[in-house]
Short mmCIF file of C-alpha atoms in Angstrom, two decimals:
data_model
loop_
_atom_site.label_atom_id
_atom_site.label_comp_id
_atom_site.label_asym_id
_atom_site.label_seq_id
_atom_site.Cartn_x
_atom_site.Cartn_y
_atom_site.Cartn_z
CA GLN C 22 -0.03 0.00 0.00
CA VAL C 23 1.42 3.39 -1.11
CA GLN C 24 1.61 6.05 1.57
CA LEU C 25 2.67 9.65 1.23
CA VAL C 26 2.94 11.71 4.55
CA GLU C 27 3.78 15.36 4.48
CA SER C 28 5.03 17.42 7.32
CA GLY C 29 6.80 20.64 8.09
CA GLY C 30 4.11 23.20 7.16
CA GLY C 31 3.51 26.19 9.32
CA SER C 32 3.11 29.93 9.73
CA VAL C 33 6.07 32.29 8.84
CA GLN C 34 6.62 35.90 7.95
CA ALA C 35 7.56 36.90 4.51
CA GLY C 36 11.25 36.28 3.95
CA GLY C 37 11.22 33.28 6.27
CA SER C 38 11.97 29.70 5.47
CA LEU C 39 10.39 26.36 5.96
CA ARG C 40 11.34 22.73 5.03
CA LEU C 41 8.61 20.40 3.94
CA SER C 42 9.01 16.69 4.14
CA CYS C 43 7.29 13.82 2.30
CA GLN C 44 7.93 10.29 3.65
CA PHE C 45 6.91 7.68 1.43
CA SER C 46 6.32 3.88 1.46
CA GLY C 47 5.06 1.21 -0.85
CA LEU C 48 6.85 2.75 -3.77
CA ASN C 49 9.33 1.31 -6.21
CA ARG C 50 12.21 3.62 -6.69
CA TYR C 51 12.51 2.53 -10.54
CA HIS C 52 11.26 5.36 -12.55
CA LEU C 53 9.82 7.07 -9.43
CA TRP C 54 8.98 10.76 -9.79
CA MET C 55 7.88 12.80 -6.91
CA ALA C 56 6.43 16.33 -6.98
CA TRP C 57 5.11 19.09 -4.88
CA PHE C 58 1.90 20.89 -5.63
CA ARG C 59 0.17 23.67 -3.86
CA GLN C 60 -3.22 24.99 -3.76
CA ALA C 61 -4.24 28.49 -2.63
CA PRO C 62 -7.84 29.21 -1.65
CA GLY C 63 -10.06 29.56 -4.57
CA LYS C 64 -7.28 28.51 -6.95
CA GLU C 65 -6.28 25.54 -9.02
CA ARG C 66 -3.64 23.19 -7.64
CA GLU C 67 -0.42 24.07 -9.27
CA GLY C 68 2.87 22.02 -9.59
CA VAL C 69 5.81 23.74 -8.08
CA ALA C 70 8.50 21.05 -8.18
CA SER C 71 9.23 17.78 -9.91
CA PHE C 72 12.00 15.33 -8.75
CA TYR C 73 13.43 12.21 -10.28
CA LEU C 74 14.73 10.42 -7.20
CA LEU C 75 16.80 7.66 -9.01
CA ASP C 76 19.41 10.23 -10.19
CA ASP C 77 18.65 13.21 -7.89
CA SER C 78 17.30 15.38 -10.65
CA PRO C 79 15.23 18.16 -9.26
CA TYR C 80 13.08 20.72 -11.34
CA VAL C 81 11.27 23.65 -9.94
CA ALA C 82 8.71 26.03 -11.45
CA ASN C 83 9.70 29.38 -12.61
CA SER C 84 7.58 30.97 -9.74
CA VAL C 85 9.87 29.51 -7.18
CA LYS C 86 13.14 29.20 -8.94
CA GLY C 87 15.99 30.47 -6.71
CA ARG C 88 13.94 30.18 -3.61
CA PHE C 89 12.79 26.39 -3.48
CA THR C 90 15.16 23.56 -3.55
CA LEU C 91 14.72 19.76 -3.38
CA SER C 92 16.60 16.95 -1.65
CA GLN C 93 16.08 13.50 -0.44
CA SER C 94 17.17 11.08 2.24
CA ARG C 95 17.36 7.70 0.68
CA SER C 96 17.68 5.82 3.89
CA GLU C 97 14.50 7.36 5.27
CA ASN C 98 12.45 7.38 2.02
CA THR C 99 11.88 11.02 2.34
CA MET C 100 11.82 13.90 -0.14
CA TYR C 101 12.30 17.41 1.17
CA MET C 102 11.47 20.86 -0.30
CA HIS C 103 13.44 23.66 1.28
CA MET C 104 11.56 26.93 0.90
CA ASN C 105 13.40 30.17 1.42
CA ASN C 106 12.63 33.87 0.94
CA LEU C 107 8.83 32.89 1.23
CA LYS C 108 6.25 35.30 -0.09
CA PRO C 109 2.62 35.76 0.93
CA GLU C 110 1.72 34.41 -2.52
CA ASP C 111 3.30 31.12 -1.43
CA THR C 112 0.50 30.49 0.94
CA GLY C 113 -1.46 27.42 0.42
CA ILE C 114 -1.82 23.75 1.07
CA TYR C 115 1.17 21.85 -0.24
CA PHE C 116 0.76 18.31 -1.50
CA CYS C 117 3.25 15.64 -2.10
CA ALA C 118 2.61 13.35 -5.23
CA ALA C 119 4.34 10.41 -6.83
CA VAL C 120 4.21 8.21 -9.86
CA ASN C 121 6.20 5.25 -11.26
CA LYS C 122 6.47 5.96 -14.89
CA ILE C 123 8.72 7.54 -17.47
CA LEU C 124 8.30 11.25 -17.54
CA PRO C 125 10.07 13.67 -20.08
CA TYR C 126 13.21 15.55 -19.18
CA GLY C 127 12.22 18.20 -16.73
CA GLY C 128 9.53 15.99 -15.14
CA SER C 129 6.03 17.12 -14.97
CA PHE C 130 3.92 19.80 -13.23
CA ARG C 131 0.63 18.32 -14.36
CA ARG C 132 -1.57 16.98 -11.74
CA ASP C 133 -2.77 14.16 -14.00
CA ASP C 134 0.53 12.72 -14.22
CA TYR C 135 0.71 11.73 -10.66
CA THR C 136 -0.99 8.69 -9.18
CA HIS C 137 -0.45 8.92 -5.49
CA TRP C 138 -1.00 11.92 -3.17
CA GLY C 139 -0.51 12.90 0.35
CA GLN C 140 -3.10 14.60 2.64
CA GLY C 141 -1.39 18.11 2.40
CA THR C 142 0.37 20.45 4.75
CA GLN C 143 -0.64 24.01 5.29
CA VAL C 144 1.82 26.79 4.62
CA THR C 145 1.02 30.43 5.63
CA VAL C 146 3.10 33.32 4.86
CA SER C 147 2.26 36.67 6.25
CA SER C 148 3.35 40.09 5.14
#
């Protein structure tokens, strides 16, 4: 059974930092892509990062480039997203997602490309 468990959300002021974690189980690392999506109130869920775990290849959306980075702990089956210089527009529920399939270079920021989802963690950035 596949499980994705996010943690690390919280409330910070603009310019602050947070580290989100997504611990996963039941997934095969072969062709494993993971991603972070976020959803602000009243808005569509948007992809912010895509990560090919096998060779440590992270990709981030232009809206967070230079501020968000990805890493993983292979021993703990955990993906991290390090969020720096947070802005109020980064506020939302952040979801971890995963899929075992071949994706093109650069990964995918499309919701439909991912088959497994976590429950989400709230990030609130105040000005």
